[in-house]
Amino acid sequence: MKIAIGNDHAGTEYKLAIVGLLKSKNIEVVNYGTDGTDSVDYPDFVHPVAMDVEQGNVDMGIVICGTGNGATMTINKHQGIRGALCWNKELTALARTHNDANILSLPARFIALPQALEMVETFLKTSFEGGRHERRIEKIPCI
Ligand code: RB5
């Protein structure tokens, strides 16, 4: 499995911990995020994640900013992206089972780090249910 990850300065600490978790599982990581804490603009660091997921260069993506909103708004401008802003593992599981989310967006300033790591694990191991949800996600893109 290969995961692209992107974050702004608000997400650096969580990103580094998530990269550690993914590498411990032998998952390949493409890191587009800042590794620093100087203030940066989140679109510059999450558009590349969306492009990699859209183009099939990676299996899934993870984006992190302070609220998760800016990063989520940015990635969902890409037609092939179903980015889900989640703040607990239940929402994360439903984003996979019902929405086939291909990018998980984390609000670093509003969730604890252990919770974020648990959500990443849930995102990776949960499959799309298909069925009626397939029809619905097919209707999401603007024609
Ligand atoms: C950065 O201060 C903050 O605005 C950003 O991380 C994010 O929350 C934007 O939506």
CSV table of C-alpha atoms and ligand atoms in Angstrom, one decimal:
chain,number,residue,atom,x,y,z
A,1,MET,CA,0.0,0.0,0.0
A,2,LYS,CA,1.1,3.6,-0.8
A,3,ILE,CA,-0.3,6.7,1.0
A,4,ALA,CA,0.2,10.4,0.2
A,5,ILE,CA,0.1,12.8,3.1
A,6,GLY,CA,0.0,16.6,3.3
A,7,ASN,CA,-0.3,19.1,6.1
A,8,ASP,CA,0.2,22.7,7.0
A,9,HIS,CA,2.1,23.9,10.1
A,10,ALA,CA,-0.9,23.1,12.4
A,11,GLY,CA,-0.6,19.4,11.3
A,12,THR,CA,3.1,18.8,11.4
A,13,GLU,CA,3.3,17.0,14.8
A,14,TYR,CA,0.4,14.7,13.9
A,15,LYS,CA,1.8,14.1,10.4
A,16,LEU,CA,5.2,13.0,11.8
A,17,ALA,CA,3.5,10.6,14.2
A,18,ILE,CA,1.2,9.2,11.4
A,19,VAL,CA,4.2,8.7,9.1
A,20,GLY,CA,5.8,6.7,11.9
A,21,LEU,CA,2.7,4.6,12.3
A,22,LEU,CA,2.5,4.0,8.5
A,23,LYS,CA,6.1,3.1,8.2
A,24,SER,CA,5.9,0.7,11.1
A,25,LYS,CA,3.3,-1.1,9.0
A,26,ASN,CA,5.6,-1.2,6.0
A,27,ILE,CA,3.3,1.2,4.1
A,28,GLU,CA,5.0,3.5,1.6
A,29,VAL,CA,4.5,7.2,2.3
A,30,VAL,CA,4.8,10.2,0.0
A,31,ASN,CA,5.1,13.2,2.2
A,32,TYR,CA,3.9,16.5,0.6
A,33,GLY,CA,3.4,18.3,3.9
A,34,THR,CA,5.6,20.8,5.6
A,35,ASP,CA,7.9,19.3,8.3
A,36,GLY,CA,8.2,22.6,10.0
A,37,THR,CA,6.1,24.8,12.2
A,38,ASP,CA,6.5,28.1,10.3
A,39,SER,CA,3.1,29.4,9.0
A,40,VAL,CA,2.3,28.1,5.5
A,41,ASP,CA,-0.8,28.0,3.2
A,42,TYR,CA,-2.5,24.6,3.4
A,43,PRO,CA,-3.6,24.4,-0.3
A,44,ASP,CA,0.1,24.3,-1.4
A,45,PHE,CA,0.5,21.1,0.7
A,46,VAL,CA,-2.7,19.2,0.0
A,47,HIS,CA,-3.3,19.7,-3.7
A,48,PRO,CA,-0.4,17.3,-4.5
A,49,VAL,CA,-2.1,14.7,-2.3
A,50,ALA,CA,-5.4,15.0,-4.2
A,51,MET,CA,-3.5,14.9,-7.5
A,52,ASP,CA,-1.7,11.7,-6.6
A,53,VAL,CA,-4.9,10.0,-5.4
A,54,GLU,CA,-6.8,11.1,-8.6
A,55,GLN,CA,-4.0,9.9,-10.9
A,56,GLY,CA,-3.8,6.5,-9.1
A,57,ASN,CA,-0.2,7.1,-8.0
A,58,VAL,CA,-1.1,6.1,-4.4
A,59,ASP,CA,-3.9,4.1,-2.9
A,60,MET,CA,-5.3,6.7,-0.5
A,61,GLY,CA,-4.4,10.1,1.0
A,62,ILE,CA,-4.4,11.8,4.4
A,63,VAL,CA,-4.5,15.6,4.9
A,64,ILE,CA,-4.1,17.5,8.1
A,65,CYS,CA,-4.7,21.2,9.1
A,66,GLY,CA,-5.9,22.9,12.2
A,67,THR,CA,-9.6,22.6,11.7
A,68,GLY,CA,-9.5,20.2,8.8
A,69,ASN,CA,-11.9,22.5,6.9
A,70,GLY,CA,-9.4,24.3,4.6
A,71,ALA,CA,-7.7,21.1,3.6
A,72,THR,CA,-11.0,19.3,3.0
A,73,MET,CA,-12.4,22.2,0.9
A,74,THR,CA,-9.2,22.2,-1.2
A,75,ILE,CA,-9.0,18.4,-1.9
A,76,ASN,CA,-12.7,18.2,-2.7
A,77,LYS,CA,-12.2,20.6,-5.6
A,78,HIS,CA,-10.7,17.6,-7.4
A,79,GLN,CA,-13.3,15.7,-9.3
A,80,GLY,CA,-11.9,12.3,-8.4
A,81,ILE,CA,-11.6,13.0,-4.7
A,82,ARG,CA,-14.0,12.0,-1.9
A,83,GLY,CA,-12.3,13.7,1.0
A,84,ALA,CA,-13.9,13.2,4.5
A,85,LEU,CA,-13.4,15.4,7.4
A,86,CYS,CA,-13.6,13.1,10.5
A,87,TRP,CA,-13.1,13.6,14.2
A,88,ASN,CA,-13.7,10.1,15.6
A,89,LYS,CA,-13.3,6.5,14.5
A,90,GLU,CA,-17.0,6.0,13.9
A,91,LEU,CA,-17.2,8.8,11.4
A,92,THR,CA,-14.0,7.5,9.8
A,93,ALA,CA,-15.4,4.0,9.4
A,94,LEU,CA,-18.7,5.4,7.9
A,95,ALA,CA,-16.7,7.6,5.5
A,96,ARG,CA,-15.2,4.4,4.1
A,97,THR,CA,-18.2,2.0,4.3
A,98,HIS,CA,-20.8,4.5,2.9
A,99,ASN,CA,-18.8,7.1,1.0
A,100,ASP,CA,-15.7,5.2,-0.2
A,101,ALA,CA,-13.7,8.2,1.0
A,102,ASN,CA,-10.2,8.2,-0.6
A,103,ILE,CA,-8.7,10.9,1.5
A,104,LEU,CA,-9.0,11.3,5.3
A,105,SER,CA,-8.9,14.8,6.6
A,106,LEU,CA,-7.9,15.4,10.2
A,107,PRO,CA,-8.5,18.5,12.3
A,108,ALA,CA,-5.3,18.4,14.3
A,109,ARG,CA,-6.3,21.2,16.8
A,110,PHE,CA,-9.5,19.5,17.7
A,111,ILE,CA,-8.6,15.8,18.2
A,112,ALA,CA,-6.0,14.1,20.4
A,113,LEU,CA,-3.1,12.4,18.8
A,114,PRO,CA,-4.0,8.8,19.9
A,115,GLN,CA,-7.4,9.4,18.4
A,116,ALA,CA,-5.9,10.6,15.2
A,117,LEU,CA,-3.7,7.5,15.0
A,118,GLU,CA,-6.8,5.2,15.7
A,119,MET,CA,-8.7,7.0,12.9
A,120,VAL,CA,-5.8,6.4,10.5
A,121,GLU,CA,-5.9,2.7,11.4
A,122,THR,CA,-9.7,2.6,10.9
A,123,PHE,CA,-9.4,4.4,7.6
A,124,LEU,CA,-6.9,1.9,6.2
A,125,LYS,CA,-8.6,-1.3,7.3
A,126,THR,CA,-12.3,-0.4,6.5
A,127,SER,CA,-13.7,-1.4,3.1
A,128,PHE,CA,-16.4,0.3,1.0
A,129,GLU,CA,-19.8,-1.5,1.3
A,130,GLY,CA,-20.9,-0.8,-2.2
A,131,GLY,CA,-24.5,-1.7,-3.1
A,132,ARG,CA,-26.8,1.4,-2.7
A,133,HIS,CA,-23.8,3.5,-1.7
A,134,GLU,CA,-22.2,2.8,-5.1
A,135,ARG,CA,-25.1,4.5,-6.8
A,136,ARG,CA,-24.9,7.5,-4.5
A,137,ILE,CA,-21.2,8.1,-4.9
A,138,GLU,CA,-21.6,7.9,-8.6
A,139,LYS,CA,-23.9,10.9,-8.4
A,140,ILE,CA,-21.4,13.1,-6.5
A,141,PRO,CA,-19.3,14.5,-9.3
A,142,CYS,CA,-20.5,17.6,-11.2
A,143,ILE,CA,-21.1,16.7,-14.8
B,1,RB5,C1,-3.9,27.7,10.2
B,1,RB5,O1,-3.8,28.6,11.2
B,1,RB5,C2,-5.3,27.3,10.0
B,1,RB5,O2,-6.1,28.3,9.5
B,1,RB5,C3,-5.4,26.0,9.1
B,1,RB5,O3,-4.6,25.0,9.7
B,1,RB5,C4,-6.7,25.4,8.9
B,1,RB5,O4,-7.4,25.3,10.2
B,1,RB5,C5,-7.6,26.1,7.9
B,1,RB5,O5,-8.7,25.6,7.6
